[in-house]
Structures are given as C-alpha cells and as structure tokens.
C-alpha cells in the first residue's frame, strides 16, 4: 500500500493541484468570455520559457517564470496593437500573436541543444506527469523524514505555491474581481480598477500555465482552465457554488484521468503507456459532456 | 544553413518530392489565405483552432483501424479521412454547445480543442506503445514535416491543396457577398447557413491538407496570419483576398524551401515564421494602415494645422507664441526670425484667410459633411471641390460679406 504513496499519490497530487488552480481561474475566463486567453497564454509561455533557458542555461523556476511573464506581456501588447491598428476582432489578433510566438518557441527549441535537458515539443504539449514520482517516498515513514521529503519532485511545491497564490488573489480581490467580471462598466464607474483586475487575472493564468506546463504540459492547462468551469456553469447560477463545483470536477478529472491512464497499462499488454495528461483532458471532456446533456442550468436564462 | 540547398529548393531543383511538396505548400498557402479572409470577415477565425486540434483523434483512430486490418497504418489518404471526420465531429460539437447550452463560442472552442486534442494524445501514446503498423511519421502530424515524405504522399497533398484552392476560387463570389453584406446576400436567395457550412468545409480541407506539412498545432496560423496581414494593405475585400492569398503562398514557398535546407527544422513553424515576417512588414510598412504611414500621416496633419493657423494669425497681424507654429512658418519661409511676415507669407496668409472663409461657409451650408471633413479643410480648396461649387461658394461669400459691411455701416 505504501508503494502507492510515491508512485501514484504524488503524481496525482501534482496533477490535482495544477488542475484545481487552473479551474479556479477558468471560472472567470469563462464568465468573461475570454476562455481562449487561456489557450493563447498556454502557448505563449513556451517561447518565454525557452528564451529564459537559452539565456540563463538553467531550468530553475525563477528565470522560467520571468521569461514566461515577459512573453505573456509582449503577447498582450502585440494583441492590443494589432487589434487597434488592424481593426480586427480580438480573436484574430490573438490567433496571430500566439501562433507566431509558439512557432518561434518551437524553432528555438529545435535549434537549441536540448540534450542537456529532458525537454522537447511533445513534453511541452502534454507533459510527463507519470515521471513525477517520489522514489524516496515508498514507505509511510518518508512523510516525516526530512531527507526523503527533500526528494519530492520540485514540481509539487511549485504547483502548490501557484494554487496558494490563486487562492490568495481571490481572498484579496474577490469583490473587485466579481464586479469587474459581471459588470465592467458599473465596476469602472464605481472606481474598481478594471484593467488592473483583468491584468492580474491574465498574469495568474500565466503563472499557473508555467508551473502546470512544466509538470503536466500545455494541454491539461487549457482543458482545466475551460472544461471544469464550463461544466460547473451548466450546473448552477451561483458563483460560489460554481467555483466549488469546478474544483470538484477538476479534482475528479485529475485523479480519475490519472488512474484511468494507469488502468490502461493493466488493460493492454504490459509496456503500454497511455498519456495521463491526455486522459485527464478526456475525463474533463466527459464531465462537460454530461453537464451539457443533463446539467440543471444548461440552458441558462433561455430556459 | 545550406545556401545552395535553399536556392535549389527555391528553383524547384531539389528533387522530385521536395518540388511536389513545395508546390503543394504554395497552393495550400494560397487556399489558406483566401479561406482565412472569409473567416476573418465572418469573425470566426478561432473556430479553425478547434477544427485543427479536433483532427488528432481521427488520425489516431484511422491509424489503429488500418493497422488492425493488417495494413500499414501510415496510408495517408486514410489518415486524412479520419482527420476530416473527427474534425467534423469537433465542429458539430462546437455548434451544438453554442446553440444548445448557455456556454459561449469561446468556451465551446476551448473545450473542444483541448478535449479532442487530449484524447488524440491518448490514442497516439497507445499507438506508440503497442508497436504496430509502421508508426514512424505519425508524430509529424503535430508539427508537420516534409522530410521522409513518400512520393505518393507528396502527390496526394499537392492534389488536395490544388483542389481546395480551385474550390475557394470558384466559391469566392458567394462567400464575399455573405461576408460583406449578410442582408443583401439573404435577399439574393443565398442561405447564410449553407454558405457558412461551405466555408467551414473549406477550412476543413485546408486544415486536413496542411496537417502533414504544417502540423495541427500551427495550421491555424495559415488561415489567420495572412488575412490579418492583408488587412493592413487595403480596405477592399477583393484586394484583401488576393494579398492574403499571396502572403500565404509566399510563406508556403519560402518556408518549405528554408526547412529543406536547414537540418532539424520542422516545416510548420518555419512556414508560420515566414508568414509572421510578412505580417510584421505589413504591420510596420503597409501604406494604408501600417504603423509608419500612420505616424507620417499624423505628422503631416499636424504640420498642416500649424501652417494654416499660423498663416491666419499672420493675416490678422497677431503675434505667434506656439513653438511648432513658429517652426513651420519659418521652414515654409512665410515669416522671419524677428516675427515679421515675408512677401510670400503675405500672399499665403491672404489665400489661407480666403480659403478658411470659403470652407467655413461650406461647412455651414453642408453640416452633414462634417464627418468627412477631418483633414479636408486644410487642403487647397480646389483639390477638394469642383470649379462650379467653388465659384458658387465664392459668390455667396461675397454677398454675405457685402451684407455684413452694409449692416455695419
């Protein structure tokens, strides 16, 4: 039983924390009709991370976060310039910027000698959750052993920190965030710094995207930013309940998805490996499908 | 980079396969640029993102089916058929979610692209671990690759790209009409739903054809970047279509040639980066909406305002304090450094005063022309109005002035 601690529980925990952090933020993206910002940001952090790696030569969290933040900022400015000068819809401006930056990131990745790091395009897209095991943690006693705890995958504290930052942001900025989401005009009129709140939300999405990216890949980030909140939105009209439901859905998707991928190994011949990230995204899609078919509030005000 | 290889790829001398693929990429870029223009005008650019990601499960399933039937899983037409079918399923799901639930298009697109892609990844990892049916090359659907492409594959893609380009060409009138004037199109008996569906099928064709060359992650760049770049060059739809298609074709051409001459470069990102370069050039230098032409126009406008206001002040014999105005008047030779007016300045000031009077009379008589008056009032009046109109204005101006004089006397 204790073997599961390091081999199963730790990767599940990493996936779960990343999923919950993304899902919490995603609620506001979905409500603001900006779901695809999550898609764009998750793509844009790639060049940021790689530029950070090329310039500093390290895979530490610090430079990566800075690089990704700069990339996200550059992207935001470019999108605004293109939208205003080209008079095109924000979606098209976004499409131009994120495909261009992502292509740049991939070319950089392919041209850089990545032999030193275990990092490639597939990794960037769907991560490698299965490899984030805690080999020192095969005994229950490891939980109290500082030496063993130091061997925990560094991704675990990082995604946990990202989740804490998200929750802290909600605690501090809850009222302005909610007002700015539901009625930006009223919010601006009553002195809420709407642009600042919007910017902070996107910055948090970038932070979660970076930490999740390294642990679980871009695809989970996008799926978790959108699917659990969208499913929760079809279940209730109450924002707090929607948030809690999205957390539950994200947790279910992360744990069941991981276990289902593991079961896939047992189901087929030995040696069959199924991407846990892909499976988690699939389960979140199934949850959304159920909510779309049977959710009590699936029709919203039209019902 | 191997310059010789690049040149030989550019001149179609780099072998039969490369030549066919390059031609295919040019046609694909052309078709993508045209289809993308309609998508942009219909404000549905990002639907293509859902469409392209949704192809992956189809590729995986087609591979598994073909491999389990005992054949090679790599049979390209089969894979592309699977891709098309699952992209259609993705498209239908986006439509269903936006129509039948309270969720908006953005959430529907995001959900479909991530879930279909995630499921596709699951299938890919299954394929990779069961070791069946010659799986090499299946990963190239993610980022596109032209190296190691079979001759039959190259020909299939070139034919598909050519067919798509032809289809867009023949459908362009209907699509333009719908994109530009929905009401008029409906009045002409065109079904908007049918036309949008047709457009989506064309996007699907571009996507599926582009999978192997550009890869599904970046294929949407081929339908988004060229039209947005073209937007900076023109205000006319027919021109935009041509420019966009041209940018797409050049991107396909240069991108394929570049990737053929540099090792380890996936074709897709290079094509996208070439398109991005053309986009950057458009953004900065395009004469209609480019950054520099905008800056130039703003400067020219400001110059004209200072020139006119300075001349009016000179005509009234007023002192001028504004630094920019002084600068403009000195540069044009209308004023001396001590603030006195030069002989050409005297004439120009009289002319400016008369033009100003005529323009203000014109504005009083045509208040509805105010909306297009921006900048017009600073131009020489004979460049903007016809001779008859100016004469009539002048006559009324004389009469009005005479009345004022009589009333004052």
XYZ file of C-alpha atoms in Angstrom:
712
model
C 0.000 0.000 0.000
C 2.762 2.407 0.952
C 4.288 1.955 -2.506
C 1.357 3.892 -3.955
C 2.354 6.916 -1.912
C 5.356 7.772 -4.023
C 4.349 6.182 -7.310
C 0.704 7.179 -7.587
C -0.338 9.657 -4.945
C 2.413 12.179 -5.622
C 1.790 12.443 -9.397
C -1.958 12.563 -8.780
C -1.440 15.296 -6.232
C 0.627 17.339 -8.688
C -1.982 16.924 -11.430
C -4.770 17.682 -8.980
C -3.242 20.861 -7.603
C -2.468 22.141 -11.092
C -5.983 21.261 -12.261
C -7.653 22.988 -9.310
C -5.568 26.161 -9.674
C -6.404 26.344 -13.385
C -10.084 25.574 -12.847
C -10.471 28.313 -10.231
C -9.119 30.945 -12.619
C -11.003 29.455 -15.546
C -14.347 30.307 -13.936
C -13.666 33.973 -14.506
C -12.290 33.465 -18.001
C -15.441 31.563 -18.991
C -17.707 34.198 -17.437
C -15.796 36.991 -19.175
C -15.966 35.114 -22.477
C -12.194 35.046 -22.587
C -11.694 31.287 -22.411
C -9.343 31.403 -25.342
C -6.992 33.726 -23.474
C -6.104 30.587 -21.548
C -5.342 28.825 -24.829
C -3.219 31.750 -26.014
C -1.326 32.185 -22.744
C -0.530 28.477 -22.516
C 1.013 28.624 -25.978
C 2.837 31.869 -25.394
C 4.673 30.749 -22.258
C 6.642 28.246 -24.368
C 8.902 30.802 -26.107
C 9.276 32.642 -22.789
C 10.454 29.516 -21.028
C 12.829 28.588 -23.828
C 14.317 32.066 -24.133
C 14.817 32.021 -20.364
C 16.526 28.653 -20.667
C 18.754 29.781 -23.541
C 19.848 32.965 -21.787
C 20.346 31.569 -18.281
C 21.080 27.954 -19.089
C 19.055 26.800 -16.125
C 15.691 25.131 -15.709
C 15.007 26.861 -12.396
C 11.557 28.116 -11.646
C 12.671 31.738 -11.243
C 14.036 32.514 -14.722
C 11.287 30.429 -16.300
C 8.582 32.422 -14.543
C 10.228 35.713 -15.512
C 10.633 34.579 -19.120
C 7.040 33.415 -19.326
C 5.769 36.591 -17.709
C 7.708 38.716 -20.221
C 6.382 36.597 -23.089
C 2.824 36.964 -21.820
C 3.299 40.726 -21.504
C 4.776 41.008 -25.007
C 1.862 38.971 -26.324
C -0.705 41.165 -24.583
C 0.855 44.342 -26.001
C 1.099 42.862 -29.509
C -2.516 41.695 -29.428
C -3.643 45.183 -28.447
C -1.526 46.841 -31.184
C -2.826 44.500 -33.876
C -6.402 44.806 -32.684
C -6.337 48.600 -32.691
C -4.249 49.263 -35.817
C -5.648 46.423 -37.896
C -9.210 46.944 -36.649
C -9.680 43.174 -36.447
C -11.586 41.201 -33.831
C -9.597 40.343 -30.694
C -9.792 36.625 -31.518
C -7.941 37.045 -34.809
C -5.316 39.313 -33.235
C -4.836 36.683 -30.547
C -4.519 33.945 -33.159
C -1.787 35.836 -34.988
C 0.239 36.500 -31.856
C 0.060 33.128 -30.200
C 0.754 31.052 -33.302
C 3.671 33.327 -34.208
C 5.209 33.165 -30.732
C 4.595 29.426 -30.447
C 6.260 28.805 -33.815
C 9.187 30.950 -32.672
C 9.398 28.911 -29.469
C 9.443 25.606 -31.333
C 12.125 26.706 -33.790
C 14.214 27.958 -30.880
C 13.653 24.676 -29.083
C 14.704 22.636 -32.101
C 17.755 24.797 -32.749
C 18.936 24.784 -29.140
C 20.895 21.824 -27.956
C 18.364 20.335 -25.624
C 20.395 17.258 -24.951
C 21.188 18.587 -21.510
C 17.567 18.831 -20.507
C 14.729 16.414 -20.910
C 12.587 18.813 -22.827
C 11.029 18.554 -26.238
C 7.928 19.606 -28.079
C 5.888 16.589 -27.023
C 6.888 17.278 -23.443
C 5.765 20.867 -23.825
C 2.402 19.828 -25.210
C 1.425 17.010 -22.921
C 3.998 16.936 -20.176
C 5.108 13.829 -18.422
C 3.081 13.516 -15.286
C 3.885 9.819 -14.942
C 7.558 10.553 -14.415
C 6.991 12.827 -11.437
C 7.248 10.007 -8.933
C 8.682 10.207 -5.454
C 11.099 7.329 -5.279
C 12.165 8.181 -1.744
C 8.558 8.011 -0.666
C 7.864 4.302 -0.895
C 7.355 3.980 2.852
C 4.867 5.824 5.027
C 7.730 6.832 7.276
C 9.054 9.010 4.456
C 6.349 11.544 5.250
C 8.178 12.511 8.413
C 11.693 12.023 7.095
C 13.210 15.365 6.012
C 15.776 13.674 3.786
C 13.067 11.814 1.906
C 10.837 14.882 1.745
C 13.672 16.786 0.080
C 13.491 14.233 -2.720
C 9.926 15.173 -3.599
C 9.583 16.261 -7.225
C 10.173 20.052 -7.209
C 7.026 20.423 -9.309
C 4.865 19.544 -6.296
C 5.757 22.590 -4.170
C 5.601 24.767 -7.311
C 2.053 23.852 -8.290
C 1.064 24.072 -4.623
C 2.526 27.569 -4.463
C 0.666 28.553 -7.632
C -2.591 27.329 -6.091
C -1.897 29.298 -2.898
C -1.242 32.441 -4.961
C -4.537 31.968 -6.805
C -6.488 31.490 -3.573
C -4.740 34.484 -2.012
C -5.686 36.596 -5.018
C -9.323 35.532 -4.652
C -9.267 36.397 -0.937
C -7.744 39.835 -1.511
C -9.526 40.891 -4.686
C -12.789 38.956 -4.531
C -15.245 41.864 -4.708
C -13.497 43.857 -7.463
C -12.958 40.646 -9.406
C -16.606 39.659 -9.262
C -17.889 43.146 -10.086
C -15.402 43.566 -12.929
C -16.450 40.186 -14.302
C -20.197 40.659 -14.266
C -20.495 44.377 -14.972
C -17.257 46.010 -16.114
C -18.985 49.311 -16.892
C -20.526 49.580 -13.429
C -17.221 48.451 -11.919
C -15.294 51.172 -13.731
C -17.907 53.748 -12.736
C -17.631 52.789 -9.071
C -13.871 53.091 -9.060
C -12.815 49.475 -9.452
C -9.506 49.324 -11.355
C -10.947 47.025 -14.031
C -7.843 46.930 -16.211
C -5.682 46.080 -13.221
C -8.007 43.264 -12.194
C -8.092 41.927 -15.765
C -4.314 42.141 -15.977
C -3.869 40.351 -12.658
C -6.182 37.571 -13.820
C -4.178 37.041 -17.017
C -0.917 37.214 -15.046
C -2.205 34.486 -12.740
C -3.216 32.388 -15.727
C 0.359 32.785 -16.971
C 1.783 31.731 -13.590
C -0.437 28.660 -13.443
C 0.373 27.911 -17.092
C 4.116 27.987 -16.385
C 4.014 25.783 -13.309
C 1.488 23.411 -14.845
C 3.321 23.455 -18.165
C 6.452 22.047 -16.658
C 4.597 19.456 -14.642
C 1.757 18.368 -16.886
C 2.017 20.148 -20.247
C 0.009 22.815 -22.006
C -2.934 20.618 -22.920
C -4.050 19.990 -19.327
C -3.769 23.662 -18.554
C -6.111 24.559 -21.387
C -8.523 21.739 -20.629
C -8.599 22.568 -16.920
C -8.981 26.303 -17.495
C -12.088 25.683 -19.566
C -13.818 22.321 -19.066
C -14.475 22.169 -15.290
C -15.672 25.798 -15.067
C -17.807 25.372 -18.187
C -19.355 22.214 -16.752
C -19.947 23.923 -13.395
C -21.570 26.857 -15.171
C -24.152 24.455 -16.583
C -24.971 23.217 -13.075
C -25.670 26.383 -11.106
C -26.330 30.110 -11.250
C -24.495 30.784 -8.016
C -20.902 31.905 -8.455
C -19.520 30.402 -5.245
C -21.236 27.086 -5.952
C -19.891 27.209 -9.500
C -16.367 27.726 -8.183
C -16.667 24.848 -5.723
C -18.186 22.559 -8.350
C -15.411 23.399 -10.791
C -12.868 22.442 -8.137
C -14.654 19.127 -7.592
C -14.810 18.460 -11.337
C -11.129 19.328 -11.756
C -10.189 17.028 -8.890
C -12.277 14.189 -10.336
C -10.780 14.687 -13.791
C -7.219 14.765 -12.451
C -7.465 11.708 -10.217
C -9.736 9.559 -12.408
C -7.827 10.568 -15.508
C -4.535 9.568 -13.964
C -5.917 6.297 -12.653
C -7.609 5.526 -15.975
C -4.311 6.057 -17.768
C -2.718 3.702 -15.261
C -5.526 1.180 -15.758
C -4.833 1.374 -19.458
C -1.425 -0.040 -18.696
C -3.002 -3.022 -16.992
C -5.714 -3.415 -19.615
C -3.406 -3.839 -22.574
C -0.266 -5.875 -22.686
C 2.469 -4.814 -20.355
C 4.511 -1.922 -21.598
C 1.567 0.038 -22.888
C 1.821 3.604 -21.666
C -1.078 5.986 -22.040
C -0.582 9.714 -21.623
C -2.032 10.692 -18.251
C -2.327 14.311 -19.357
C -4.380 13.300 -22.368
C -6.547 11.046 -20.223
C -7.182 13.832 -17.696
C -8.250 16.159 -20.518
C -10.507 13.390 -21.871
C -12.193 12.822 -18.498
C -12.768 16.551 -18.089
C -14.409 16.487 -21.510
C -16.684 13.636 -20.445
C -17.720 15.613 -17.358
C -18.504 18.622 -19.548
C -20.482 16.408 -21.943
C -22.597 15.068 -19.052
C -23.187 18.590 -17.755
C -24.133 19.797 -21.240
C -26.654 16.948 -21.609
C -28.139 16.861 -18.121
C -26.968 19.947 -16.202
C -29.926 21.658 -14.492
C -28.840 25.120 -15.660
C -27.545 24.111 -19.073
C -29.867 26.475 -20.901
C -29.344 29.423 -18.569
C -31.772 32.304 -18.902
C -33.130 30.867 -22.139
C -34.869 28.049 -20.282
C 22.109 26.990 -43.270
C 22.883 25.494 -46.617
C 22.505 28.305 -49.147
C 22.918 26.025 -52.125
C 20.182 23.691 -50.911
C 17.964 26.696 -50.246
C 18.461 28.052 -53.752
C 17.888 24.700 -55.360
C 14.706 24.263 -53.324
C 13.590 27.743 -54.387
C 14.158 26.950 -58.043
C 12.471 23.547 -57.781
C 15.763 21.703 -58.372
C 15.910 19.855 -55.061
C 14.457 16.600 -56.173
C 11.041 15.436 -57.246
C 9.486 15.072 -53.790
C 10.638 18.442 -52.491
C 9.365 20.091 -55.649
C 5.941 18.493 -55.339
C 5.740 19.366 -51.636
C 6.797 22.939 -52.335
C 4.126 23.310 -54.991
C 1.652 21.778 -52.555
C 2.689 24.241 -49.835
C 2.297 27.182 -52.219
C -1.217 26.049 -53.190
C -2.035 25.351 -49.545
C -0.863 28.835 -48.525
C -2.897 30.364 -51.338
C -6.047 28.476 -50.325
C -5.459 29.178 -46.616
C -5.040 32.896 -47.267
C -8.319 33.081 -49.211
C -10.339 30.922 -46.832
C -8.877 32.814 -43.898
C -10.019 36.138 -45.330
C -13.618 34.942 -45.312
C -13.201 33.518 -41.812
C -11.849 36.845 -40.584
C -14.706 38.758 -42.185
C -17.210 36.339 -40.630
C -15.427 36.833 -37.290
C -14.863 33.111 -36.856
C -11.094 32.869 -37.131
C -10.629 30.868 -33.962
C -13.134 28.174 -34.919
C -10.291 26.882 -37.060
C -8.311 26.302 -33.868
C -10.942 23.849 -32.612
C -11.131 22.268 -36.049
C -7.405 21.617 -36.347
C -6.950 20.201 -32.852
C -10.005 18.013 -33.334
C -8.310 16.184 -36.206
C -5.936 14.308 -33.916
C -8.264 11.582 -32.574
C -9.335 10.856 -36.151
C -5.732 10.370 -37.206
C -5.196 8.026 -34.252
C -8.357 6.004 -34.836
C -7.719 5.734 -38.573
C -4.208 4.515 -37.843
C -5.428 1.911 -35.356
C -8.181 0.716 -37.688
C -5.886 0.416 -40.688
C -3.156 -1.245 -38.633
C -5.555 -3.741 -37.072
C -6.890 -4.617 -40.529
C -3.397 -5.788 -41.192
C -2.238 -2.998 -43.430
C 0.197 -0.225 -42.827
C -1.236 2.429 -40.530
C 0.596 5.083 -42.455
C -1.666 5.171 -45.501
C -2.038 8.952 -45.875
C -5.476 9.219 -47.534
C -6.910 7.003 -44.784
C -5.353 9.114 -42.055
C -6.607 12.304 -43.662
C -10.113 10.867 -43.986
C -10.071 10.026 -40.274
C -8.802 13.525 -39.535
C -11.593 15.089 -41.574
C -14.292 13.003 -39.893
C -13.173 13.775 -36.368
C -12.717 17.470 -37.213
C -16.322 17.441 -38.429
C -17.352 15.884 -35.133
C -15.454 18.623 -33.307
C -17.105 21.308 -35.399
C -20.543 19.819 -34.757
C -19.779 19.747 -31.031
C -18.805 23.434 -31.014
C -22.026 24.266 -32.873
C -24.117 22.112 -30.546
C -22.629 23.603 -27.380
C -23.117 27.195 -28.543
C -26.680 26.537 -29.751
C -27.971 24.247 -27.063
C -26.300 25.428 -23.873
C -25.674 28.767 -22.236
C -21.942 28.499 -22.954
C -20.481 30.958 -25.427
C -18.447 30.180 -28.532
C -15.123 30.832 -26.786
C -15.745 28.209 -24.116
C -17.071 25.744 -26.698
C -13.999 26.194 -28.916
C -11.599 25.912 -25.994
C -13.320 22.836 -24.587
C -13.439 21.033 -27.926
C -9.852 21.779 -28.863
C -8.394 20.706 -25.538
C -10.518 17.599 -25.054
C -10.220 16.313 -28.618
C -6.504 17.011 -28.564
C -6.127 15.309 -25.181
C -7.986 12.259 -26.431
C -5.859 12.272 -29.567
C -2.747 12.265 -27.404
C -4.123 9.257 -25.514
C -4.536 7.416 -28.815
C -1.078 8.464 -30.008
C 0.529 7.139 -26.845
C -1.390 3.884 -27.254
C -0.109 3.602 -30.825
C 3.437 4.373 -29.774
C 3.435 1.712 -27.119
C 1.784 -1.148 -28.994
C 4.299 -1.008 -31.835
C 2.080 -1.800 -34.761
C 1.687 -0.724 -38.350
C 4.799 1.324 -39.175
C 4.133 4.204 -36.924
C 7.089 6.348 -37.941
C 5.870 9.699 -39.113
C 2.676 9.743 -37.128
C 4.229 12.318 -34.795
C 4.815 14.615 -37.754
C 1.118 15.428 -37.700
C 1.763 17.588 -34.645
C 4.343 19.944 -36.112
C 4.481 18.962 -39.753
C 7.424 17.634 -41.628
C 8.304 17.260 -45.240
C 11.379 15.131 -44.772
C 10.891 11.448 -45.350
C 7.639 12.009 -47.157
C 6.722 9.362 -49.676
C 6.215 10.345 -53.296
C 2.586 9.221 -53.208
C 2.025 11.331 -50.088
C 3.532 14.412 -51.707
C 1.327 13.987 -54.766
C -1.793 13.415 -52.654
C -1.141 16.610 -50.718
C -0.397 18.687 -53.810
C -3.608 17.477 -55.461
C -5.659 18.169 -52.322
C -4.169 21.648 -51.964
C -4.802 22.402 -55.625
C -8.389 21.177 -55.349
C -9.012 23.336 -52.303
C -7.504 26.398 -53.971
C -9.743 25.804 -57.003
C -12.845 25.342 -54.837
C -12.215 28.603 -52.985
C -11.635 30.349 -56.281
C -14.991 29.264 -57.671
C -16.898 29.984 -54.467
C -15.353 33.376 -53.803
C -18.287 35.466 -55.074
C -20.879 33.869 -52.815
C -18.559 33.911 -49.832
C -17.646 37.566 -50.396
C -21.280 38.536 -50.591
C -22.147 36.756 -47.352
C -19.061 38.061 -45.572
C -19.704 41.600 -46.610
C -23.441 42.084 -46.668
C -25.413 39.355 -44.977
C -28.766 41.048 -45.513
C -28.212 41.615 -49.207
C -26.977 38.044 -49.636
C -30.124 36.743 -47.947
C -32.249 38.914 -50.189
C -30.456 37.405 -53.178
C -31.612 33.990 -52.005
C -28.297 32.774 -50.605
C -28.599 30.654 -47.496
C -26.255 32.063 -44.858
C -26.169 28.752 -43.008
C -25.221 26.881 -46.162
C -22.566 29.400 -47.056
C -21.075 29.261 -43.543
C -21.097 25.477 -43.680
C -19.354 25.624 -47.046
C -16.759 27.966 -45.579
C -16.176 25.578 -42.690
C -15.750 22.685 -45.131
C -13.124 24.713 -46.976
C -11.332 25.449 -43.691
C -11.536 21.729 -43.001
C -9.965 20.967 -46.379
C -7.119 23.403 -45.733
C -6.612 22.008 -42.236
C -6.558 18.379 -43.293
C -4.259 19.049 -46.235
C -1.970 21.094 -44.035
C -1.727 18.507 -41.250
C 1.215 16.646 -42.717
C 3.074 19.773 -43.916
C 2.406 22.395 -41.243
C 1.146 20.252 -38.388
C -2.097 20.570 -36.482
C -0.777 22.820 -33.744
C 0.108 25.604 -36.145
C -2.083 25.078 -39.198
C -4.473 27.774 -37.989
C -1.677 30.302 -38.493
C -2.109 29.727 -42.221
C -5.722 30.885 -42.120
C -5.268 33.648 -39.539
C -1.972 35.437 -40.172
C -2.215 36.164 -43.953
C -5.649 37.846 -43.868
C -4.797 39.941 -40.815
C -1.577 40.992 -42.574
C -3.535 41.786 -45.738
C -5.899 43.921 -43.685
C -3.114 46.495 -43.315
C -2.711 46.932 -47.068
C -6.219 47.590 -48.258
C -9.795 48.449 -47.406
C -11.223 46.431 -50.288
C -12.300 42.814 -49.982
C -11.203 41.713 -53.448
C -7.736 43.175 -52.929
C -7.562 41.702 -49.456
C -8.323 38.241 -50.837
C -5.508 38.488 -53.372
C -2.959 39.942 -50.950
C -3.829 37.399 -48.279
C -3.578 34.510 -50.734
C -0.272 35.896 -51.978
C 1.165 36.162 -48.477
C 0.044 32.595 -47.766
C 1.565 31.287 -50.987
C 4.899 33.069 -50.433
C 5.009 31.747 -46.847
C 4.430 28.198 -48.076
C 7.047 28.611 -50.787
C 9.849 30.189 -48.730
C 9.032 28.157 -45.624
C 9.238 24.794 -47.388
C 12.442 25.794 -49.170
C 14.021 27.005 -45.917
C 13.126 23.881 -44.000
C 14.511 21.750 -46.818
C 17.860 23.462 -46.438
C 18.252 23.561 -42.663
C 18.589 20.381 -40.649
C 16.219 19.564 -37.814
C 13.712 22.251 -38.656
C 10.079 21.219 -38.619
C 8.378 22.662 -41.692
C 5.294 24.037 -39.949
C 6.929 26.514 -37.584
C 9.184 27.798 -40.376
C 6.248 28.450 -42.699
C 4.495 30.210 -39.833
C 7.565 32.306 -39.056
C 7.869 33.384 -42.700
C 4.207 34.379 -42.591
C 4.897 36.231 -39.344
C 7.770 38.094 -41.008
C 5.477 39.172 -43.849
C 2.920 40.146 -41.245
C 5.461 42.286 -39.387
C 6.404 44.032 -42.645
C 2.706 44.707 -43.288
C 2.121 45.996 -39.772
C 5.026 48.420 -39.988
C 5.222 49.499 -43.616
C 1.837 48.999 -45.283
C 0.772 52.304 -46.825
C -2.875 52.120 -45.777
C -2.809 51.143 -42.115
C 0.826 50.484 -41.339
C 2.445 51.975 -38.264
C 4.863 54.185 -40.187
C 2.338 55.514 -42.667
C 0.075 56.276 -39.701
C 2.857 58.193 -37.977
C 3.646 60.002 -41.230
C 0.011 60.979 -41.730
C -0.260 62.237 -38.162
C 2.851 64.390 -38.657
C 1.635 65.717 -41.987
C -1.735 66.582 -40.468
C -0.183 68.384 -37.535
C 2.070 70.327 -39.937
C -0.920 71.459 -41.992
C -2.832 72.566 -38.895
C 0.078 74.690 -37.670
C 0.629 76.110 -41.159
C -2.988 77.172 -41.542
C -3.402 78.563 -38.028
C -0.054 80.376 -38.267
C -0.994 81.983 -41.601
C -4.395 83.058 -40.220
C -2.643 84.660 -37.249
C -0.163 86.419 -39.562
C -3.066 87.694 -41.650
C -4.679 89.173 -38.533
C -1.331 90.674 -37.552
C -1.229 88.734 -34.290
C 1.941 87.650 -32.514
C 2.660 83.918 -32.553
C 3.899 82.095 -29.469
C 3.463 78.398 -30.293
C 6.914 76.906 -30.959
C 5.726 74.369 -33.527
C 3.781 77.032 -35.424
C 6.825 79.320 -35.495
C 8.944 76.404 -36.708
C 6.512 75.573 -39.525
C 6.183 79.195 -40.672
C 9.977 79.670 -40.640
C 10.515 76.418 -42.539
C 7.982 77.392 -45.182
C 9.589 80.853 -45.500
C 6.420 82.775 -44.500
C 7.983 84.519 -41.514
C 11.353 85.905 -40.470
C 13.082 85.169 -37.191
C 12.044 88.531 -35.794
C 8.395 87.576 -36.351
C 7.840 89.843 -39.361
C 5.987 88.456 -42.355
C 7.788 87.786 -45.679
C 6.349 88.720 -49.112
C 5.338 85.097 -49.893
C 3.905 84.984 -46.376
C 1.657 87.948 -47.153
C 0.218 86.227 -50.217
C -0.112 82.834 -48.486
C -1.799 84.422 -45.465
C -4.379 86.164 -47.699
C -5.029 82.892 -49.519
C -5.368 80.987 -46.235
C -7.849 83.522 -44.902
C -9.961 83.314 -48.051
C -9.873 79.527 -48.083
C -10.800 79.397 -44.424
C -13.756 81.695 -45.076
C -14.940 79.587 -48.016
C -14.541 76.363 -46.071
C -16.442 77.653 -43.066
C -19.253 78.816 -45.362
C -19.219 75.379 -46.989
C -19.487 73.688 -43.582
C -22.360 75.952 -42.545
C -24.229 75.026 -45.723
C -23.364 71.309 -45.534
C -23.341 70.442 -41.853
C -23.685 66.731 -42.651
C -20.311 66.710 -44.405
C -18.607 67.308 -41.054
C -17.946 63.613 -40.588
C -15.636 63.515 -43.599
C -14.264 66.995 -43.064
C -11.337 65.716 -40.988
C -8.245 66.995 -42.760
C -10.178 68.136 -45.795
C -10.451 71.730 -44.591
C -6.683 72.034 -44.523
C -6.219 71.085 -48.144
C -6.232 73.581 -51.029
C -9.919 74.053 -51.738
C -9.557 73.493 -55.495
C -8.271 69.963 -54.824
C -11.373 69.029 -52.898
C -14.268 70.841 -54.564
C -15.251 71.278 -58.207
C -14.829 74.595 -60.024
C -18.585 75.243 -60.159
C -19.003 74.561 -56.470
C -16.117 76.884 -55.566
C -17.484 79.662 -57.781
C -20.936 79.391 -56.246
C -19.390 79.372 -52.745
C -17.311 82.427 -53.616
C -20.343 84.323 -54.924
C -22.340 83.592 -51.785
C -19.303 84.522 -49.697
C -19.047 87.908 -51.443
C -22.762 88.529 -51.000
C -22.645 87.607 -47.311
C -19.567 89.782 -46.721
C -21.193 92.721 -48.523
C -24.308 92.313 -46.345
C -22.168 92.369 -43.223
C -20.397 95.523 -44.405
C -23.736 97.247 -45.169
C -25.152 96.256 -41.812
C -22.101 97.638 -40.065
C -22.084 100.941 -41.963
